[in-house]
């Protein structure tokens, strides 16, 4: 019972937060972050974090469609849901 509850709650949480995690990962792996110098040595104008997030969100939707926001979700669900469920069951057994 605890395993199923933990698995379902983490499943729902991951579905809700995955698009933001995807955008966050894209921003981390960006070759020229907004606050760093570009290859030419000039500094990009800093954007408000929310504006950069909205830009990346709309870019993904325009290029890949709404489904693009959930690309790679399967592996993330396997990782987070099983980890959360197993940790919760172990904690319940120990306490």
PDB file of N, CA and C in Angstrom:
ATOM      1  N   UNK A   1       0.834  -1.201   0.000  1.00  0.00           N
ATOM      2  CA  UNK A   1       0.000   0.000   0.000  1.00  0.00           C
ATOM      3  C   UNK A   1       0.876   1.261   0.000  1.00  0.00           C
ATOM      4  N   UNK A   2       1.894   1.290   0.870  1.00  0.00           N
ATOM      5  CA  UNK A   2       2.788   2.454   0.920  1.00  0.00           C
ATOM      6  C   UNK A   2       3.545   2.616  -0.400  1.00  0.00           C
ATOM      7  N   UNK A   3       3.944   1.488  -0.978  1.00  0.00           N
ATOM      8  CA  UNK A   3       4.687   1.522  -2.241  1.00  0.00           C
ATOM      9  C   UNK A   3       3.838   2.158  -3.344  1.00  0.00           C
ATOM     10  N   UNK A   4       2.585   1.739  -3.461  1.00  0.00           N
ATOM     11  CA  UNK A   4       1.696   2.263  -4.501  1.00  0.00           C
ATOM     12  C   UNK A   4       1.405   3.743  -4.275  1.00  0.00           C
ATOM     13  N   UNK A   5       1.146   4.120  -3.028  1.00  0.00           N
ATOM     14  CA  UNK A   5       0.872   5.527  -2.729  1.00  0.00           C
ATOM     15  C   UNK A   5       2.061   6.428  -3.067  1.00  0.00           C
ATOM     16  N   UNK A   6       3.243   6.002  -2.684  1.00  0.00           N
ATOM     17  CA  UNK A   6       4.445   6.793  -2.974  1.00  0.00           C
ATOM     18  C   UNK A   6       4.693   6.851  -4.475  1.00  0.00           C
ATOM     19  N   UNK A   7       4.484   5.731  -5.153  1.00  0.00           N
ATOM     20  CA  UNK A   7       4.696   5.679  -6.595  1.00  0.00           C
ATOM     21  C   UNK A   7       3.738   6.620  -7.326  1.00  0.00           C
ATOM     22  N   UNK A   8       2.468   6.597  -6.967  1.00  0.00           N
ATOM     23  CA  UNK A   8       1.474   7.445  -7.626  1.00  0.00           C
ATOM     24  C   UNK A   8       1.691   8.925  -7.329  1.00  0.00           C
ATOM     25  N   UNK A   9       2.035   9.244  -6.085  1.00  0.00           N
ATOM     26  CA  UNK A   9       2.236  10.658  -5.749  1.00  0.00           C
ATOM     27  C   UNK A   9       3.447  11.231  -6.483  1.00  0.00           C
ATOM     28  N   UNK A  10       4.514  10.459  -6.587  1.00  0.00           N
ATOM     29  CA  UNK A  10       5.693  10.936  -7.309  1.00  0.00           C
ATOM     30  C   UNK A  10       5.423  11.002  -8.813  1.00  0.00           C
ATOM     31  N   UNK A  11       4.598  10.094  -9.321  1.00  0.00           N
ATOM     32  CA  UNK A  11       4.213  10.109 -10.730  1.00  0.00           C
ATOM     33  C   UNK A  11       3.506  11.411 -11.075  1.00  0.00           C
ATOM     34  N   UNK A  12       2.539  11.793 -10.263  1.00  0.00           N
ATOM     35  CA  UNK A  12       1.778  13.027 -10.498  1.00  0.00           C
ATOM     36  C   UNK A  12       2.687  14.250 -10.361  1.00  0.00           C
ATOM     37  N   UNK A  13       3.528  14.272  -9.344  1.00  0.00           N
ATOM     38  CA  UNK A  13       4.433  15.396  -9.129  1.00  0.00           C
ATOM     39  C   UNK A  13       5.404  15.554 -10.304  1.00  0.00           C
ATOM     40  N   UNK A  14       5.903  14.449 -10.820  1.00  0.00           N
ATOM     41  CA  UNK A  14       6.832  14.505 -11.944  1.00  0.00           C
ATOM     42  C   UNK A  14       6.130  14.982 -13.208  1.00  0.00           C
ATOM     43  N   UNK A  15       4.904  14.532 -13.439  1.00  0.00           N
ATOM     44  CA  UNK A  15       4.152  15.002 -14.605  1.00  0.00           C
ATOM     45  C   UNK A  15       3.941  16.509 -14.581  1.00  0.00           C
ATOM     46  N   UNK A  16       3.715  17.046 -13.412  1.00  0.00           N
ATOM     47  CA  UNK A  16       3.452  18.479 -13.277  1.00  0.00           C
ATOM     48  C   UNK A  16       4.727  19.293 -13.446  1.00  0.00           C
ATOM     49  N   UNK A  17       5.811  18.822 -12.875  1.00  0.00           N
ATOM     50  CA  UNK A  17       7.037  19.629 -12.842  1.00  0.00           C
ATOM     51  C   UNK A  17       8.020  19.344 -13.976  1.00  0.00           C
ATOM     52  N   UNK A  18       7.804  18.304 -14.763  1.00  0.00           N
ATOM     53  CA  UNK A  18       8.785  17.922 -15.775  1.00  0.00           C
ATOM     54  C   UNK A  18       9.088  19.009 -16.810  1.00  0.00           C
ATOM     55  N   UNK A  19       8.083  19.730 -17.332  1.00  0.00           N
ATOM     56  CA  UNK A  19       8.427  20.775 -18.308  1.00  0.00           C
ATOM     57  C   UNK A  19       9.388  21.832 -17.744  1.00  0.00           C
ATOM     58  N   UNK A  20       9.227  22.193 -16.492  1.00  0.00           N
ATOM     59  CA  UNK A  20      10.137  23.176 -15.875  1.00  0.00           C
ATOM     60  C   UNK A  20      11.529  22.574 -15.707  1.00  0.00           C
ATOM     61  N   UNK A  21      11.595  21.291 -15.337  1.00  0.00           N
ATOM     62  CA  UNK A  21      12.896  20.635 -15.218  1.00  0.00           C
ATOM     63  C   UNK A  21      13.599  20.559 -16.570  1.00  0.00           C
ATOM     64  N   UNK A  22      12.848  20.319 -17.624  1.00  0.00           N
ATOM     65  CA  UNK A  22      13.408  20.267 -18.968  1.00  0.00           C
ATOM     66  C   UNK A  22      14.000  21.616 -19.365  1.00  0.00           C
ATOM     67  N   UNK A  23      13.273  22.685 -19.105  1.00  0.00           N
ATOM     68  CA  UNK A  23      13.751  24.028 -19.435  1.00  0.00           C
ATOM     69  C   UNK A  23      14.976  24.378 -18.595  1.00  0.00           C
ATOM     70  N   UNK A  24      14.940  24.010 -17.329  1.00  0.00           N
ATOM     71  CA  UNK A  24      16.084  24.261 -16.449  1.00  0.00           C
ATOM     72  C   UNK A  24      17.325  23.542 -16.971  1.00  0.00           C
ATOM     73  N   UNK A  25      17.174  22.319 -17.425  1.00  0.00           N
ATOM     74  CA  UNK A  25      18.291  21.568 -17.976  1.00  0.00           C
ATOM     75  C   UNK A  25      18.806  22.208 -19.253  1.00  0.00           C
ATOM     76  N   UNK A  26      17.897  22.656 -20.116  1.00  0.00           N
ATOM     77  CA  UNK A  26      18.307  23.343 -21.350  1.00  0.00           C
ATOM     78  C   UNK A  26      19.108  24.599 -21.036  1.00  0.00           C
ATOM     79  N   UNK A  27      18.687  25.346 -20.031  1.00  0.00           N
ATOM     80  CA  UNK A  27      19.393  26.575 -19.681  1.00  0.00           C
ATOM     81  C   UNK A  27      20.766  26.275 -19.094  1.00  0.00           C
ATOM     82  N   UNK A  28      20.895  25.193 -18.336  1.00  0.00           N
ATOM     83  CA  UNK A  28      22.201  24.833 -17.779  1.00  0.00           C
ATOM     84  C   UNK A  28      23.177  24.419 -18.863  1.00  0.00           C
ATOM     85  N   UNK A  29      22.689  23.705 -19.853  1.00  0.00           N
ATOM     86  CA  UNK A  29      23.554  23.190 -20.906  1.00  0.00           C
ATOM     87  C   UNK A  29      23.701  24.150 -22.076  1.00  0.00           C
ATOM     88  N   UNK A  30      23.129  25.316 -21.965  1.00  0.00           N
ATOM     89  CA  UNK A  30      23.241  26.306 -23.027  1.00  0.00           C
ATOM     90  C   UNK A  30      24.711  26.690 -23.214  1.00  0.00           C
ATOM     91  N   UNK A  31      25.124  26.813 -24.448  1.00  0.00           N
ATOM     92  CA  UNK A  31      26.529  27.135 -24.721  1.00  0.00           C
ATOM     93  C   UNK A  31      26.869  28.577 -24.392  1.00  0.00           C
ATOM     94  N   UNK A  32      25.898  29.460 -24.485  1.00  0.00           N
ATOM     95  CA  UNK A  32      26.129  30.861 -24.152  1.00  0.00           C
ATOM     96  C   UNK A  32      25.031  31.336 -23.213  1.00  0.00           C
ATOM     97  N   UNK A  33      25.177  31.070 -21.914  1.00  0.00           N
ATOM     98  CA  UNK A  33      24.166  31.540 -20.970  1.00  0.00           C
ATOM     99  C   UNK A  33      24.015  33.052 -21.042  1.00  0.00           C
ATOM    100  N   UNK A  34      22.882  33.534 -20.632  1.00  0.00           N
ATOM    101  CA  UNK A  34      22.556  34.950 -20.762  1.00  0.00           C
ATOM    102  C   UNK A  34      23.501  35.868 -19.990  1.00  0.00           C
ATOM    103  N   UNK A  35      24.129  35.373 -18.959  1.00  0.00           N
ATOM    104  CA  UNK A  35      24.980  36.251 -18.165  1.00  0.00           C
ATOM    105  C   UNK A  35      26.474  36.020 -18.413  1.00  0.00           C
ATOM    106  N   UNK A  36      26.826  35.320 -19.475  1.00  0.00           N
ATOM    107  CA  UNK A  36      28.231  35.067 -19.795  1.00  0.00           C
ATOM    108  C   UNK A  36      28.584  35.736 -21.115  1.00  0.00           C
ATOM    109  N   UNK A  37      29.853  35.853 -21.374  1.00  0.00           N
ATOM    110  CA  UNK A  37      30.313  36.441 -22.636  1.00  0.00           C
ATOM    111  C   UNK A  37      30.111  35.447 -23.776  1.00  0.00           C
ATOM    112  N   UNK A  38      29.798  35.943 -24.938  1.00  0.00           N
ATOM    113  CA  UNK A  38      29.641  35.096 -26.120  1.00  0.00           C
ATOM    114  C   UNK A  38      31.002  34.829 -26.732  1.00  0.00           C
ATOM    115  N   UNK A  39      31.045  34.065 -27.813  1.00  0.00           N
ATOM    116  CA  UNK A  39      32.312  33.735 -28.470  1.00  0.00           C
ATOM    117  C   UNK A  39      33.032  34.973 -28.995  1.00  0.00           C
ATOM    118  N   UNK A  40      32.283  36.000 -29.347  1.00  0.00           N
ATOM    119  CA  UNK A  40      32.910  37.214 -29.882  1.00  0.00           C
ATOM    120  C   UNK A  40      33.437  38.119 -28.778  1.00  0.00           C
ATOM    121  N   UNK A  41      33.190  37.756 -27.527  1.00  0.00           N
ATOM    122  CA  UNK A  41      33.692  38.562 -26.424  1.00  0.00           C
ATOM    123  C   UNK A  41      32.699  39.592 -25.918  1.00  0.00           C
ATOM    124  N   UNK A  42      31.590  39.753 -26.611  1.00  0.00           N
ATOM    125  CA  UNK A  42      30.591  40.708 -26.143  1.00  0.00           C
ATOM    126  C   UNK A  42      29.687  40.035 -25.126  1.00  0.00           C
ATOM    127  N   UNK A  43      29.131  40.821 -24.248  1.00  0.00           N
ATOM    128  CA  UNK A  43      28.245  40.290 -23.221  1.00  0.00           C
ATOM    129  C   UNK A  43      26.802  40.475 -23.651  1.00  0.00           C
ATOM    130  N   UNK A  44      26.037  39.399 -23.569  1.00  0.00           N
ATOM    131  CA  UNK A  44      24.620  39.501 -23.887  1.00  0.00           C
ATOM    132  C   UNK A  44      23.923  40.320 -22.801  1.00  0.00           C
ATOM    133  N   UNK A  45      22.862  40.965 -23.197  1.00  0.00           N
ATOM    134  CA  UNK A  45      22.063  41.692 -22.221  1.00  0.00           C
ATOM    135  C   UNK A  45      21.380  40.668 -21.323  1.00  0.00           C
ATOM    136  N   UNK A  46      21.466  40.868 -20.026  1.00  0.00           N
ATOM    137  CA  UNK A  46      20.848  39.924 -19.107  1.00  0.00           C
ATOM    138  C   UNK A  46      19.334  40.009 -19.205  1.00  0.00           C
ATOM    139  N   UNK A  47      18.721  38.839 -19.229  1.00  0.00           N
ATOM    140  CA  UNK A  47      17.269  38.769 -19.243  1.00  0.00           C
ATOM    141  C   UNK A  47      16.791  38.338 -17.867  1.00  0.00           C
ATOM    142  N   UNK A  48      15.612  38.781 -17.527  1.00  0.00           N
ATOM    143  CA  UNK A  48      14.965  38.320 -16.304  1.00  0.00           C
ATOM    144  C   UNK A  48      14.735  36.827 -16.452  1.00  0.00           C
ATOM    145  N   UNK A  49      14.965  36.058 -15.405  1.00  0.00           N
ATOM    146  CA  UNK A  49      14.880  34.599 -15.473  1.00  0.00           C
ATOM    147  C   UNK A  49      13.526  34.138 -16.003  1.00  0.00           C
ATOM    148  N   UNK A  50      12.450  34.778 -15.602  1.00  0.00           N
ATOM    149  CA  UNK A  50      11.123  34.402 -16.075  1.00  0.00           C
ATOM    150  C   UNK A  50      10.978  34.601 -17.571  1.00  0.00           C
ATOM    151  N   UNK A  51      11.592  35.652 -18.107  1.00  0.00           N
ATOM    152  CA  UNK A  51      11.532  35.906 -19.544  1.00  0.00           C
ATOM    153  C   UNK A  51      12.291  34.826 -20.303  1.00  0.00           C
ATOM    154  N   UNK A  52      13.449  34.420 -19.797  1.00  0.00           N
ATOM    155  CA  UNK A  52      14.229  33.358 -20.444  1.00  0.00           C
ATOM    156  C   UNK A  52      13.466  32.040 -20.396  1.00  0.00           C
ATOM    157  N   UNK A  53      12.820  31.773 -19.295  1.00  0.00           N
ATOM    158  CA  UNK A  53      12.038  30.546 -19.156  1.00  0.00           C
ATOM    159  C   UNK A  53      10.872  30.534 -20.128  1.00  0.00           C
ATOM    160  N   UNK A  54      10.161  31.641 -20.224  1.00  0.00           N
ATOM    161  CA  UNK A  54       9.032  31.723 -21.150  1.00  0.00           C
ATOM    162  C   UNK A  54       9.506  31.609 -22.597  1.00  0.00           C
ATOM    163  N   UNK A  55      10.656  32.197 -22.901  1.00  0.00           N
ATOM    164  CA  UNK A  55      11.219  32.097 -24.249  1.00  0.00           C
ATOM    165  C   UNK A  55      11.509  30.642 -24.592  1.00  0.00           C
ATOM    166  N   UNK A  56      12.175  29.935 -23.685  1.00  0.00           N
ATOM    167  CA  UNK A  56      12.494  28.531 -23.927  1.00  0.00           C
ATOM    168  C   UNK A  56      11.235  27.679 -24.026  1.00  0.00           C
ATOM    169  N   UNK A  57      10.254  27.969 -23.208  1.00  0.00           N
ATOM    170  CA  UNK A  57       8.991  27.238 -23.238  1.00  0.00           C
ATOM    171  C   UNK A  57       8.299  27.388 -24.588  1.00  0.00           C
ATOM    172  N   UNK A  58       8.183  28.610 -25.054  1.00  0.00           N
ATOM    173  CA  UNK A  58       7.529  28.831 -26.347  1.00  0.00           C
ATOM    174  C   UNK A  58       8.353  28.269 -27.496  1.00  0.00           C
ATOM    175  N   UNK A  59       9.666  28.308 -27.382  1.00  0.00           N
ATOM    176  CA  UNK A  59      10.531  27.743 -28.427  1.00  0.00           C
ATOM    177  C   UNK A  59      10.332  26.236 -28.559  1.00  0.00           C
ATOM    178  N   UNK A  60      10.254  25.545 -27.433  1.00  0.00           N
ATOM    179  CA  UNK A  60      10.027  24.099 -27.459  1.00  0.00           C
ATOM    180  C   UNK A  60       8.675  23.786 -28.085  1.00  0.00           C
ATOM    181  N   UNK A  61       7.654  24.519 -27.674  1.00  0.00           N
ATOM    182  CA  UNK A  61       6.308  24.268 -28.201  1.00  0.00           C
ATOM    183  C   UNK A  61       6.252  24.552 -29.696  1.00  0.00           C
ATOM    184  N   UNK A  62       6.899  25.615 -30.150  1.00  0.00           N
ATOM    185  CA  UNK A  62       6.890  25.947 -31.573  1.00  0.00           C
ATOM    186  C   UNK A  62       7.652  24.923 -32.412  1.00  0.00           C
ATOM    187  N   UNK A  63       8.778  24.454 -31.897  1.00  0.00           N
ATOM    188  CA  UNK A  63       9.618  23.545 -32.676  1.00  0.00           C
ATOM    189  C   UNK A  63       9.168  22.089 -32.600  1.00  0.00           C
ATOM    190  N   UNK A  64       8.718  21.656 -31.420  1.00  0.00           N
ATOM    191  CA  UNK A  64       8.430  20.238 -31.213  1.00  0.00           C
ATOM    192  C   UNK A  64       6.973  19.961 -30.855  1.00  0.00           C
ATOM    193  N   UNK A  65       6.209  21.005 -30.653  1.00  0.00           N
ATOM    194  CA  UNK A  65       4.832  20.819 -30.217  1.00  0.00           C
ATOM    195  C   UNK A  65       4.760  20.609 -28.710  1.00  0.00           C
ATOM    196  N   UNK A  66       3.543  20.469 -28.221  1.00  0.00           N
ATOM    197  CA  UNK A  66       3.333  20.287 -26.783  1.00  0.00           C
ATOM    198  C   UNK A  66       4.011  19.021 -26.269  1.00  0.00           C
ATOM    199  N   UNK A  67       4.093  18.006 -27.128  1.00  0.00           N
ATOM    200  CA  UNK A  67       4.720  16.735 -26.754  1.00  0.00           C
ATOM    201  C   UNK A  67       6.201  16.935 -26.432  1.00  0.00           C
ATOM    202  N   UNK A  68       6.822  17.939 -27.032  1.00  0.00           N
ATOM    203  CA  UNK A  68       8.235  18.215 -26.788  1.00  0.00           C
ATOM    204  C   UNK A  68       8.539  18.556 -25.335  1.00  0.00           C
ATOM    205  N   UNK A  69       7.544  19.051 -24.613  1.00  0.00           N
ATOM    206  CA  UNK A  69       7.743  19.370 -23.200  1.00  0.00           C
ATOM    207  C   UNK A  69       7.929  18.122 -22.347  1.00  0.00           C
ATOM    208  N   UNK A  70       7.498  16.984 -22.877  1.00  0.00           N
ATOM    209  CA  UNK A  70       7.578  15.735 -22.123  1.00  0.00           C
ATOM    210  C   UNK A  70       8.529  14.727 -22.760  1.00  0.00           C
ATOM    211  N   UNK A  71       9.420  15.218 -23.589  1.00  0.00           N
ATOM    212  CA  UNK A  71      10.418  14.346 -24.213  1.00  0.00           C
ATOM    213  C   UNK A  71      11.387  13.854 -23.140  1.00  0.00           C
ATOM    214  N   UNK A  72      11.590  12.547 -23.068  1.00  0.00           N
ATOM    215  CA  UNK A  72      12.475  11.961 -22.067  1.00  0.00           C
ATOM    216  C   UNK A  72      11.797  11.674 -20.744  1.00  0.00           C
ATOM    217  N   UNK A  73      10.494  11.843 -20.693  1.00  0.00           N
ATOM    218  CA  UNK A  73       9.755  11.655 -19.441  1.00  0.00           C
ATOM    219  C   UNK A  73       9.819  10.217 -18.929  1.00  0.00           C
ATOM    220  N   UNK A  74       9.839   9.244 -19.825  1.00  0.00           N
ATOM    221  CA  UNK A  74       9.805   7.839 -19.408  1.00  0.00           C
ATOM    222  C   UNK A  74      10.964   7.493 -18.480  1.00  0.00           C
ATOM    223  N   UNK A  75      12.160   7.895 -18.867  1.00  0.00           N
ATOM    224  CA  UNK A  75      13.318   7.571 -18.031  1.00  0.00           C
ATOM    225  C   UNK A  75      13.274   8.324 -16.710  1.00  0.00           C
ATOM    226  N   UNK A  76      12.779   9.554 -16.728  1.00  0.00           N
ATOM    227  CA  UNK A  76      12.670  10.322 -15.488  1.00  0.00           C
ATOM    228  C   UNK A  76      11.648   9.683 -14.545  1.00  0.00           C
ATOM    229  N   UNK A  77      10.540   9.183 -15.103  1.00  0.00           N
ATOM    230  CA  UNK A  77       9.536   8.514 -14.270  1.00  0.00           C
ATOM    231  C   UNK A  77      10.103   7.253 -13.636  1.00  0.00           C
ATOM    232  N   UNK A  78      10.841   6.482 -14.414  1.00  0.00           N
ATOM    233  CA  UNK A  78      11.443   5.268 -13.862  1.00  0.00           C
ATOM    234  C   UNK A  78      12.407   5.611 -12.725  1.00  0.00           C
ATOM    235  N   UNK A  79      13.187   6.632 -12.929  1.00  0.00           N
ATOM    236  CA  UNK A  79      14.169   7.025 -11.917  1.00  0.00           C
ATOM    237  C   UNK A  79      13.491   7.537 -10.656  1.00  0.00           C
ATOM    238  N   UNK A  80      12.637   8.533 -10.793  1.00  0.00           N
ATOM    239  CA  UNK A  80      12.100   9.209  -9.613  1.00  0.00           C
ATOM    240  C   UNK A  80      11.021   8.415  -8.900  1.00  0.00           C
ATOM    241  N   UNK A  81      10.134   7.782  -9.657  1.00  0.00           N
ATOM    242  CA  UNK A  81       9.026   7.055  -9.027  1.00  0.00           C
ATOM    243  C   UNK A  81       9.520   5.846  -8.246  1.00  0.00           C
ATOM    244  N   UNK A  82      10.374   5.051  -8.864  1.00  0.00           N
ATOM    245  CA  UNK A  82      10.887   3.877  -8.155  1.00  0.00           C
ATOM    246  C   UNK A  82      11.738   4.270  -6.958  1.00  0.00           C
ATOM    247  N   UNK A  83      12.566   5.280  -7.123  1.00  0.00           N
ATOM    248  CA  UNK A  83      13.401   5.739  -6.018  1.00  0.00           C
ATOM    249  C   UNK A  83      12.541   6.211  -4.849  1.00  0.00           C
ATOM    250  N   UNK A  84      11.552   7.022  -5.144  1.00  0.00           N
ATOM    251  CA  UNK A  84      10.680   7.552  -4.098  1.00  0.00           C
ATOM    252  C   UNK A  84       9.901   6.439  -3.405  1.00  0.00           C
ATOM    253  N   UNK A  85       9.352   5.530  -4.187  1.00  0.00           N
ATOM    254  CA  UNK A  85       8.565   4.444  -3.610  1.00  0.00           C
ATOM    255  C   UNK A  85       9.419   3.538  -2.733  1.00  0.00           C
ATOM    256  N   UNK A  86      10.597   3.169  -3.205  1.00  0.00           N
ATOM    257  CA  UNK A  86      11.467   2.301  -2.419  1.00  0.00           C
ATOM    258  C   UNK A  86      11.954   2.987  -1.148  1.00  0.00           C
ATOM    259  N   UNK A  87      12.278   4.265  -1.240  1.00  0.00           N
ATOM    260  CA  UNK A  87      12.709   4.987  -0.042  1.00  0.00           C
ATOM    261  C   UNK A  87      11.579   5.095   0.970  1.00  0.00           C
ATOM    262  N   UNK A  88      10.377   5.343   0.503  1.00  0.00           N
ATOM    263  CA  UNK A  88       9.242   5.481   1.406  1.00  0.00           C
ATOM    264  C   UNK A  88       8.941   4.153   2.105  1.00  0.00           C
ATOM    265  N   UNK A  89       8.968   3.059   1.361  1.00  0.00           N
ATOM    266  CA  UNK A  89       8.728   1.731   1.952  1.00  0.00           C
ATOM    267  C   UNK A  89       9.820   1.407   2.963  1.00  0.00           C
ATOM    268  N   UNK A  90      11.063   1.671   2.635  1.00  0.00           N
ATOM    269  CA  UNK A  90      12.172   1.409   3.563  1.00  0.00           C
ATOM    270  C   UNK A  90      12.013   2.242   4.827  1.00  0.00           C
ATOM    271  N   UNK A  91      11.634   3.503   4.672  1.00  0.00           N
ATOM    272  CA  UNK A  91      11.441   4.366   5.839  1.00  0.00           C
ATOM    273  C   UNK A  91      10.302   3.845   6.710  1.00  0.00           C
ATOM    274  N   UNK A  92       9.206   3.433   6.099  1.00  0.00           N
ATOM    275  CA  UNK A  92       8.053   2.932   6.851  1.00  0.00           C
ATOM    276  C   UNK A  92       8.397   1.630   7.589  1.00  0.00           C
ATOM    277  N   UNK A  93       9.247   0.815   6.995  1.00  0.00           N
ATOM    278  CA  UNK A  93       9.634  -0.437   7.638  1.00  0.00           C
ATOM    279  C   UNK A  93      10.587  -0.180   8.806  1.00  0.00           C
ATOM    280  N   UNK A  94      11.417   0.831   8.697  1.00  0.00           N
ATOM    281  CA  UNK A  94      12.379   1.111   9.754  1.00  0.00           C
ATOM    282  C   UNK A  94      11.744   1.829  10.954  1.00  0.00           C
ATOM    283  N   UNK A  95      10.760   2.623  10.677  1.00  0.00           N
ATOM    284  CA  UNK A  95      10.152   3.429  11.759  1.00  0.00           C
ATOM    285  C   UNK A  95       8.938   2.790  12.311  1.00  0.00           C
TER     286      UNK A  95
END
